[in-house]
Coordinates of C-alpha atoms in Angstrom, one line a residue:
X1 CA 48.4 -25.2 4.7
X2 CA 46.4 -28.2 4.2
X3 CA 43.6 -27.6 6.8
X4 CA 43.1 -24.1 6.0
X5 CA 43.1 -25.2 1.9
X6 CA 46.0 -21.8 1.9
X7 CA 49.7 -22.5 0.9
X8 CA 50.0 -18.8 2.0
X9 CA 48.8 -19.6 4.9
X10 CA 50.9 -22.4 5.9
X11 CA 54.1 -20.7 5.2
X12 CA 52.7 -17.5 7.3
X13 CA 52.5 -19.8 10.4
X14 CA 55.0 -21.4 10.1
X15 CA 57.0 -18.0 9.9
X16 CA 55.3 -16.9 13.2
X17 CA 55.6 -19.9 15.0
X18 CA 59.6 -19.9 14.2
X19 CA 60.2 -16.4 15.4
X20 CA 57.5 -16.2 18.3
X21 CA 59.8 -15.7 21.5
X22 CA 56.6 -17.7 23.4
X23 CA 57.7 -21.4 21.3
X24 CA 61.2 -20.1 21.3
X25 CA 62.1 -20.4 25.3
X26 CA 60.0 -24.1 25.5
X27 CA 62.9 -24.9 23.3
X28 CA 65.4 -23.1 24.8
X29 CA 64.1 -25.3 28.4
X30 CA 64.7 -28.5 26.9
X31 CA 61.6 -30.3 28.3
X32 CA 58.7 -31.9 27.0
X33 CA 56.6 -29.1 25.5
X34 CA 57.9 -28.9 22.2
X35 CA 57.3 -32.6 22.0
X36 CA 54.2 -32.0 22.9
X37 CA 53.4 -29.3 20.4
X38 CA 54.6 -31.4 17.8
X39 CA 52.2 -33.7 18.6
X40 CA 49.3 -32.0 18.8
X41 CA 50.0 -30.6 15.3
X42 CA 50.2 -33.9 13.8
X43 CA 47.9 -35.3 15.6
X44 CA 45.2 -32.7 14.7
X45 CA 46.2 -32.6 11.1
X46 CA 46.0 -36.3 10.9
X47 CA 42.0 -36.0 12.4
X48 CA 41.5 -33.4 9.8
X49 CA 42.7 -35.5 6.7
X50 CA 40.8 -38.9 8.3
X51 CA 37.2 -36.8 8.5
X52 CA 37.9 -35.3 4.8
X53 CA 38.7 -38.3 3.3
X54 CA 36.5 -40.4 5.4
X55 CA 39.8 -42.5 5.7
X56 CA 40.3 -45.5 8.3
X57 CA 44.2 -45.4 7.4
X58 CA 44.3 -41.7 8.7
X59 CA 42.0 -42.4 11.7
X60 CA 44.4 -45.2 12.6
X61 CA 47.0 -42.4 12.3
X62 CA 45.2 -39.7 14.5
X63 CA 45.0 -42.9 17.0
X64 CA 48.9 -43.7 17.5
X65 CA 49.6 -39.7 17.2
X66 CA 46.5 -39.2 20.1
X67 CA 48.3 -41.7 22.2
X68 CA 51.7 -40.2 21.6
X69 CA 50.4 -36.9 23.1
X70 CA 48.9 -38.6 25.9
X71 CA 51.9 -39.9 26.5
X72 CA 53.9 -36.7 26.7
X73 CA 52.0 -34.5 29.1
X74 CA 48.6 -34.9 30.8
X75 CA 47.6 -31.5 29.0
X76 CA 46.6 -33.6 26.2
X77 CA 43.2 -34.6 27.9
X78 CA 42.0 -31.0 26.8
X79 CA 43.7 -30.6 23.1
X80 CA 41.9 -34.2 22.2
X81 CA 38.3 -32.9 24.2
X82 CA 38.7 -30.5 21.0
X83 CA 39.4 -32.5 18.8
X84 CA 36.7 -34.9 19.7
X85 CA 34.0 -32.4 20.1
X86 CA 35.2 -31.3 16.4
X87 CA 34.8 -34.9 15.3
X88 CA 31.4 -35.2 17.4
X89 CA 30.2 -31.8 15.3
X90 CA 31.3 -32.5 11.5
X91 CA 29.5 -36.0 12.6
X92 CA 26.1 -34.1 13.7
X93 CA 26.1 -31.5 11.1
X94 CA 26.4 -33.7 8.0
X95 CA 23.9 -36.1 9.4
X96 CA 21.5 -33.2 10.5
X97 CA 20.8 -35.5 13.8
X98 CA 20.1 -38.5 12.3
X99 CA 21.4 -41.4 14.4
X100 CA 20.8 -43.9 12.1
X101 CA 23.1 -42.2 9.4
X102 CA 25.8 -41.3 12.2
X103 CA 26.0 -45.4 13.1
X104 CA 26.4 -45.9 9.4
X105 CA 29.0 -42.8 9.0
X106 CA 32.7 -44.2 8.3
X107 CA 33.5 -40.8 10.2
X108 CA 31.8 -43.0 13.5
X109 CA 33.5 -45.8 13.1
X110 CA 36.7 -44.4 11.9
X111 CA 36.1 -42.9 15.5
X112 CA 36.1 -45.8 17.1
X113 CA 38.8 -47.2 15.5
X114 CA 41.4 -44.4 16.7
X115 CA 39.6 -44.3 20.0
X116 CA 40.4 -48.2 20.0
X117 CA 44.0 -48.0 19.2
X118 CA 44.3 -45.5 21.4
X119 CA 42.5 -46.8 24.4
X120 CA 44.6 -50.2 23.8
X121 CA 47.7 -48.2 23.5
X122 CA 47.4 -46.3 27.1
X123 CA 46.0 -48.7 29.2
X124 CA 49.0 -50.1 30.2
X125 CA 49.5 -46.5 32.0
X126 CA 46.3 -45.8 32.6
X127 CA 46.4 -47.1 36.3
X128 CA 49.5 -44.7 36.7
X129 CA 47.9 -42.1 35.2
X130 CA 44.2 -42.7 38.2
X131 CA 46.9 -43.1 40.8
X132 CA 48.3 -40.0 39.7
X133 CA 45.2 -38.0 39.4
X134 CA 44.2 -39.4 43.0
X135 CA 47.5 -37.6 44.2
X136 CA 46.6 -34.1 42.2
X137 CA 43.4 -33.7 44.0
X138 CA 45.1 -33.8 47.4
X139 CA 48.1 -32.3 46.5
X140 CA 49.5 -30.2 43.9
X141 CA 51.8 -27.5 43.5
X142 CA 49.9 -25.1 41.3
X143 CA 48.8 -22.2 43.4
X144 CA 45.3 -21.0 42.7
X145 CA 43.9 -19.4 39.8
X146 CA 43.8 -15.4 40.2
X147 CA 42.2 -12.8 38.5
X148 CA 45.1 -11.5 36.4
X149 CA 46.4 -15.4 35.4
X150 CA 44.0 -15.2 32.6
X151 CA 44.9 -11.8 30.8
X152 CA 48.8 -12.4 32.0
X153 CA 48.6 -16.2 29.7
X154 CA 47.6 -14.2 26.9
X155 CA 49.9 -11.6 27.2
X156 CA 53.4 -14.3 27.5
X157 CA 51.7 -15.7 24.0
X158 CA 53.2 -12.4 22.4
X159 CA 55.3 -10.8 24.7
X160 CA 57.3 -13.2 27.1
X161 CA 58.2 -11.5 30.3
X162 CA 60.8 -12.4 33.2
X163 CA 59.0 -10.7 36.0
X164 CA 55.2 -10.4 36.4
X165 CA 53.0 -8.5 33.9
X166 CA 52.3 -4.6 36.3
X167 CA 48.9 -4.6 36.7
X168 CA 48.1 -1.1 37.0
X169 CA 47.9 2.4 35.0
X170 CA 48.5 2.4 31.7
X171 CA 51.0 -1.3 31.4
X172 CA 47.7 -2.5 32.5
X173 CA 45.4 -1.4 29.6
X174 CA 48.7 -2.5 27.2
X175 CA 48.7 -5.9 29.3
X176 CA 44.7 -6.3 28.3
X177 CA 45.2 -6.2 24.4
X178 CA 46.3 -10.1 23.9
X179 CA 43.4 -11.2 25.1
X180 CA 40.9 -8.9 24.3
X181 CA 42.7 -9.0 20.3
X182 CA 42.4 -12.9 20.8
X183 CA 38.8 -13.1 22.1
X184 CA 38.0 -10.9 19.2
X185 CA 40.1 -12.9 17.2
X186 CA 38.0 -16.0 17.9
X187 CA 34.7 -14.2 17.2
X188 CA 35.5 -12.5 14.1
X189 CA 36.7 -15.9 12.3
X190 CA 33.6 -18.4 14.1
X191 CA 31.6 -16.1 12.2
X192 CA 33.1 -14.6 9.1
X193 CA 34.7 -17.8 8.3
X194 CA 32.1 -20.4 9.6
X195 CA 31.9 -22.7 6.8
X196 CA 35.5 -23.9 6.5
X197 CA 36.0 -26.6 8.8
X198 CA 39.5 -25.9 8.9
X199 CA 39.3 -22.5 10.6
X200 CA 36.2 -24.1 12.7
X201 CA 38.5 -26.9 13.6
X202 CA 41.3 -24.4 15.0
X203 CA 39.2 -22.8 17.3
X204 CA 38.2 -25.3 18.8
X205 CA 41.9 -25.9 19.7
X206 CA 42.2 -22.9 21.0
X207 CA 39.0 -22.0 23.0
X208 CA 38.5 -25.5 24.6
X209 CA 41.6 -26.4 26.4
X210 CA 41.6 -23.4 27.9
X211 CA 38.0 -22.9 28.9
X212 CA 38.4 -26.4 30.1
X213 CA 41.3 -25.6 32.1
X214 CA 39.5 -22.3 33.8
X215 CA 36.9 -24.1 34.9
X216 CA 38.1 -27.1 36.8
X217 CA 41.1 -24.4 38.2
X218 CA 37.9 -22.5 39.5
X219 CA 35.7 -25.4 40.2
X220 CA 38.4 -28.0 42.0
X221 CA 41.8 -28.1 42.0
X222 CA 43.9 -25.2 40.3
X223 CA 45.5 -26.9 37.2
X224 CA 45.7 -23.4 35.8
X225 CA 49.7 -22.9 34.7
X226 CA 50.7 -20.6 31.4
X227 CA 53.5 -23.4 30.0
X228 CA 50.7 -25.9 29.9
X229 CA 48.4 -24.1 26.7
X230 CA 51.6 -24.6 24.6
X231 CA 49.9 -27.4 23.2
X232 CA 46.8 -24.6 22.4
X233 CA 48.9 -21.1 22.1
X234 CA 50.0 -22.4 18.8
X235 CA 46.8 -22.7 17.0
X236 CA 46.2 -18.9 17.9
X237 CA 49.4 -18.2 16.0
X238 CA 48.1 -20.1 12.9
X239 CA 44.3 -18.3 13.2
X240 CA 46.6 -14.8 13.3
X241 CA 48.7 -16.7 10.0
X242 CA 45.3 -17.1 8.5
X243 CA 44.0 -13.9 8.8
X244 CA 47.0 -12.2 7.4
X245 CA 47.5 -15.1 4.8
X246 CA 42.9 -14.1 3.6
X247 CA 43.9 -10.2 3.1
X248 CA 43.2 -9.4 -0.5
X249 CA 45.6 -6.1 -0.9
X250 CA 48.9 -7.8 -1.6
X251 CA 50.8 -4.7 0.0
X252 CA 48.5 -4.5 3.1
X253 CA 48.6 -7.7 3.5
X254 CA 52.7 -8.2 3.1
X255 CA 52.9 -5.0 5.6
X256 CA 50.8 -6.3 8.1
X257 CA 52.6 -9.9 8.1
X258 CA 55.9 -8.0 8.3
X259 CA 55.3 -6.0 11.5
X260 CA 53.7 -9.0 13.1
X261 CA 56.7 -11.0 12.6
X262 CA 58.9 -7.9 13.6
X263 CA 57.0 -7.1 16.8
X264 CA 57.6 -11.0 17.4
X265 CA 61.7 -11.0 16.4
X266 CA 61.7 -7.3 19.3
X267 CA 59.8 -9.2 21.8
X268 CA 62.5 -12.6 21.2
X269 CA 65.5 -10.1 21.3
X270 CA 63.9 -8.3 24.3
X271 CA 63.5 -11.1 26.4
X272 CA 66.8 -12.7 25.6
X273 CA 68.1 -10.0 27.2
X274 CA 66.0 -10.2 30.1
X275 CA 67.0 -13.4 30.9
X276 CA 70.7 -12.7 30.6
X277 CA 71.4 -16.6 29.2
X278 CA 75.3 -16.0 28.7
X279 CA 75.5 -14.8 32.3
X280 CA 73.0 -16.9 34.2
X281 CA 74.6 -20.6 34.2
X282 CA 72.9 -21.8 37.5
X283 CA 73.2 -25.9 38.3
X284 CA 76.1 -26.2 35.8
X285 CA 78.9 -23.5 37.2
X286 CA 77.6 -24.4 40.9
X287 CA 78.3 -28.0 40.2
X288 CA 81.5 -27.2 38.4
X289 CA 82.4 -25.1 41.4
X290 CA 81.8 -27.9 44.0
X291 CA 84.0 -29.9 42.2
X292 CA 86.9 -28.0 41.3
X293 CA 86.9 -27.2 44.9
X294 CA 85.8 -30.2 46.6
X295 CA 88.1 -32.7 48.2
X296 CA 86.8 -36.8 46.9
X297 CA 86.1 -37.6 50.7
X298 CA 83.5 -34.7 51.1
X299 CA 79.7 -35.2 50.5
X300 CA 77.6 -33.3 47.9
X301 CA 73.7 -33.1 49.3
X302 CA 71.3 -30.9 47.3
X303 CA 68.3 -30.0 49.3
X304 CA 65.4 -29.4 46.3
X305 CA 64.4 -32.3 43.6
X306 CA 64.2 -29.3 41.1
X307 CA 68.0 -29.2 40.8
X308 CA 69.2 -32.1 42.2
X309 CA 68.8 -34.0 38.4
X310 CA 70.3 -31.3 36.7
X311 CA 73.4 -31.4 39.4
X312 CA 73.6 -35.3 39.1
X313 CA 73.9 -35.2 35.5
X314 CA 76.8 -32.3 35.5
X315 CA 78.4 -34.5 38.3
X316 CA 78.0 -37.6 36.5
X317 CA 79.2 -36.2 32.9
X318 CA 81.7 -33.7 33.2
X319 CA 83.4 -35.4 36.9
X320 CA 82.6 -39.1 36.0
X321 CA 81.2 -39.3 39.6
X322 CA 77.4 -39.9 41.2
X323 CA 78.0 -41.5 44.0
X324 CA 78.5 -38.8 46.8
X325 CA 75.4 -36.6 45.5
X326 CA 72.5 -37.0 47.8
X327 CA 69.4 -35.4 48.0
X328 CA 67.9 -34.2 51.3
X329 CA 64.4 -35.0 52.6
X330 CA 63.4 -34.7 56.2
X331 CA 61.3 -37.5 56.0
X332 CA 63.0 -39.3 53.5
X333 CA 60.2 -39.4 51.0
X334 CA 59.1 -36.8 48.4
X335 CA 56.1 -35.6 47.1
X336 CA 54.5 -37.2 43.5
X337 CA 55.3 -33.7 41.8
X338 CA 59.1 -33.3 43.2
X339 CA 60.3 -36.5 41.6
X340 CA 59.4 -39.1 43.4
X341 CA 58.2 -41.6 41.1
X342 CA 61.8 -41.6 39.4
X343 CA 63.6 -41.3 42.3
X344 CA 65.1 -44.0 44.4
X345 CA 65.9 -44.9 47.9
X346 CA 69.6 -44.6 47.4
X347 CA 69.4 -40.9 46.1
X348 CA 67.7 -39.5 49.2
X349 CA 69.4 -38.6 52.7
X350 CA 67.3 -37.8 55.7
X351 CA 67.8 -36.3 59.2
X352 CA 69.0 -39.6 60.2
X353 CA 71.9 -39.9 57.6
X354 CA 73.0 -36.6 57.6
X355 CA 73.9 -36.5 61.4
X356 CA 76.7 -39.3 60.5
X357 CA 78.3 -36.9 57.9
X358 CA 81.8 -35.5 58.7
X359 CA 84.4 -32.8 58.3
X360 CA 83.2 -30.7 55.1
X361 CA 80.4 -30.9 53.3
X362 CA 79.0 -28.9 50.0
X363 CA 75.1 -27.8 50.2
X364 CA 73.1 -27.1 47.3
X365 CA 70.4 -25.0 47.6
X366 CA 67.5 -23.0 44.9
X367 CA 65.8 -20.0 45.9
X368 CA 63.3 -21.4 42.9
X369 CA 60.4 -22.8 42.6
X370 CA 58.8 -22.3 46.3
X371 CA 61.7 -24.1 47.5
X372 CA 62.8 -22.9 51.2
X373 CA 66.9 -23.1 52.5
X374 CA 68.4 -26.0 53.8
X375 CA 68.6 -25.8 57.8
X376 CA 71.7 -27.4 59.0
X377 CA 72.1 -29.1 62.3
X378 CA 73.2 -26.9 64.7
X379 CA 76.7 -28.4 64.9
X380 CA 77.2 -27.3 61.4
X381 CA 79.1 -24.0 60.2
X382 CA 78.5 -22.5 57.3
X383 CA 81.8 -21.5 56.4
X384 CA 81.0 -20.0 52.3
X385 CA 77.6 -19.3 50.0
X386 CA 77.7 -18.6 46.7
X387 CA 74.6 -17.4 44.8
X388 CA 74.7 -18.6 40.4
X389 CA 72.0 -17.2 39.1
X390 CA 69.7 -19.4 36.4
X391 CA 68.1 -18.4 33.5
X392 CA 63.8 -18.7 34.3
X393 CA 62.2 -16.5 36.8
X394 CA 60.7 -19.2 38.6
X395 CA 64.5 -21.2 38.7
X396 CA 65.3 -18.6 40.8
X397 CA 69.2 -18.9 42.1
X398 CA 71.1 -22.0 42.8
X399 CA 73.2 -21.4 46.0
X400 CA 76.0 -23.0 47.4
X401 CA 76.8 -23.5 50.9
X402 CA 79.8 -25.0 52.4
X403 CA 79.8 -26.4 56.0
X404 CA 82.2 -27.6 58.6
X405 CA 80.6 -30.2 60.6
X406 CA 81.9 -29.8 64.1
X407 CA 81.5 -33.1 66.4

């Protein structure tokens, strides 16, 4: 409410962000996106109160809350490239050019004292962080961009899907509203509403991480993934909350709001039960399985990083036990984005290891997330499988596999 100067407003997206099905799964995942999202809020509203008031207290603010985004995903490079080129515009427009007035501007050096704190904050990561982009460019999971990525991102803002958006007949044309309404959407309040810095301000949000993102996915490597605008979805939400909120006909207006959120609550209960949650309990009844069934002498060895934290934990809090999970790797290493950096030597198995197991052992394996089968030696028998189905799409199924090892 207070960087669109509407309590109305405020309320209205806060409505729509509560009931959009989009927000609503990053919580029901658990991870860091919601974080994330809180973050970027704060963060932005901070920047916004620190250039009104010309305050140093607030830009010292917007600097710890920057850094605390930074520090949750490497998404936040774009969100803060808006907010700075926000900063960098109220800065050239209310000194018409005028360097001498921008060096003399508490808005410039309330600048660089957030861009101090926060520089000084994240340099003890920041060779992490090079290391880590080093290891993007010459490897990375996220397949390249395609032609329907685009229009499908826009389209899981609303309407949250477990299998891929159809891309022809008529679903297509339906598929090509979000982003054509949102484009539109974009244009229609630049212009109409291009003196309040507020409205200005959330744009910017919106549009530059994902241009940003589009163009080094086409340009270099593909960093191009829908969950990763959920630091810049939101601030579409609260442009759609503003436009409702600036509606003069009080019926009209309250109509309008009420659909939206209905169409939002259909979409939630829709893909609720597309994903089947009561009925899709993956890692957790495949571990419970292993160990209601396993004798203590047998070994446990997942063969994907992508469930072999969630199978540890179950293993390690419901069984009190840790010690005979393993993960498998045929060269006993793993790749930067499969957990490696938080992994250590005495979680992962290789070849070598394995060939000394004995009698039974349990396999865990995921159909998800690109993830191949384990091949056993060939003087195992795979005596039982067992799909559990998760919840996501891209989780796929976690399977078990129980082997007789024959010497």
């Amino acid at each position: 409410s207070y960087a669109l100067r509407s309590r109305r407003a405020g309320i209205y997206a806060a409505t729509l962000l509560a009931v959009s099905p989009w927000v609503i799964s990053y919580g029901w995942e658990a991870r860091m996106y919601p974080l994330g999202m809180v973050f970027a809020l704060l963060s932005s509203y901070a920047l916004l109160h620190a250039i009104r008031d010309k305050s140093f207290t607030w830009f010292s603010l917007y600097g710890l809350l920057a850094v605390a985004l930074a520090y949750t995903h490497y998404y936040w490079f774009f969100t803060i490239a808006g907010q700075i080129l926000f900063t960098v515009g109220v800065l050239v427009r209310s000194t018409k050019w005028r360097i001498g007035e921008m060096v003399q501007s508490r808005i410039f050096w309330g600048g660089v004292l957030s861009a101090s704190i926060a520089i000084v904050l994240f340099s003890p990561w920041l060779p992490v962080f090079l290391q880590q982009l080093s290891q993007v460019q010459n490897n990375y999971w996220v397949p390249p961009i395609a032609s329907t990525s685009i229009p499908d991102t826009f389209y899981h803002f609303f309407v949250p899907t477990v299998d891929i958006v159809p891309h022809h007949g008529l679903i297509l044309l339906v598929s090509l509203l979000p982003i054509v309404g949102t484009i539109i959407l974009w244009l229609y309040c630049s212009i109409l509403f291009r003196k309040n810095d507020g409205v200005r301000f959330i744009v910017l949000l919106g549009v530059v991480p994902m241009l940003m993102s589009i163009f080094i996915s086409f340009t270099g490597r593909s960093l191009y993934n829908d969950r990763f605008f959920a630091f810049s979805g939101i601030f579409i939400f609260v442009l759609i909350a503003y436009v409702l909120s600036v509606i003069k006909k009080p019926i009209l207006r309250r109509i309008l709001f009420l659909l939206f959120v209905l169409g939002l609550l259909l979409a939630l209960m829709q893909y609720r039960n597309e994903l089947d949650i009561e009925h899709k309990i993956g890692s957790h009844a495949a571990t419970k399985y292993i160990y209601t069934e396993r004798k203590n002498t047998e070994q446990v060895l997942v063969s994907s990083p992508f469930v072999y934290f969630a199978v540890l934990h179950y293993a390690t809090e419901e069984f009190l036990t840790k010690d005979d999970v393993h993960l498998y790797s045929k060269t006993g290493e793993l790749s930067h984005f499969s957990g490696g950096p938080i992994l250590t030597q005495a979680d992962i198995v290789g070849a070598q290891d394995i060939a000394k197991f004995k009698g039974v052992v349990w396999v865990v394996d995921t159909t998800g997330f690109g993830e191949g089968a384990f091949e056993q030696p060939k003087n195992w028998q795979e005596i039982y499988k067992q799909p559990f189905p998760e919840v996501f799409g891209y989780q796929g199924d976690v399977i078990v596999r129980k082997f007789l090892v024959h010497l």
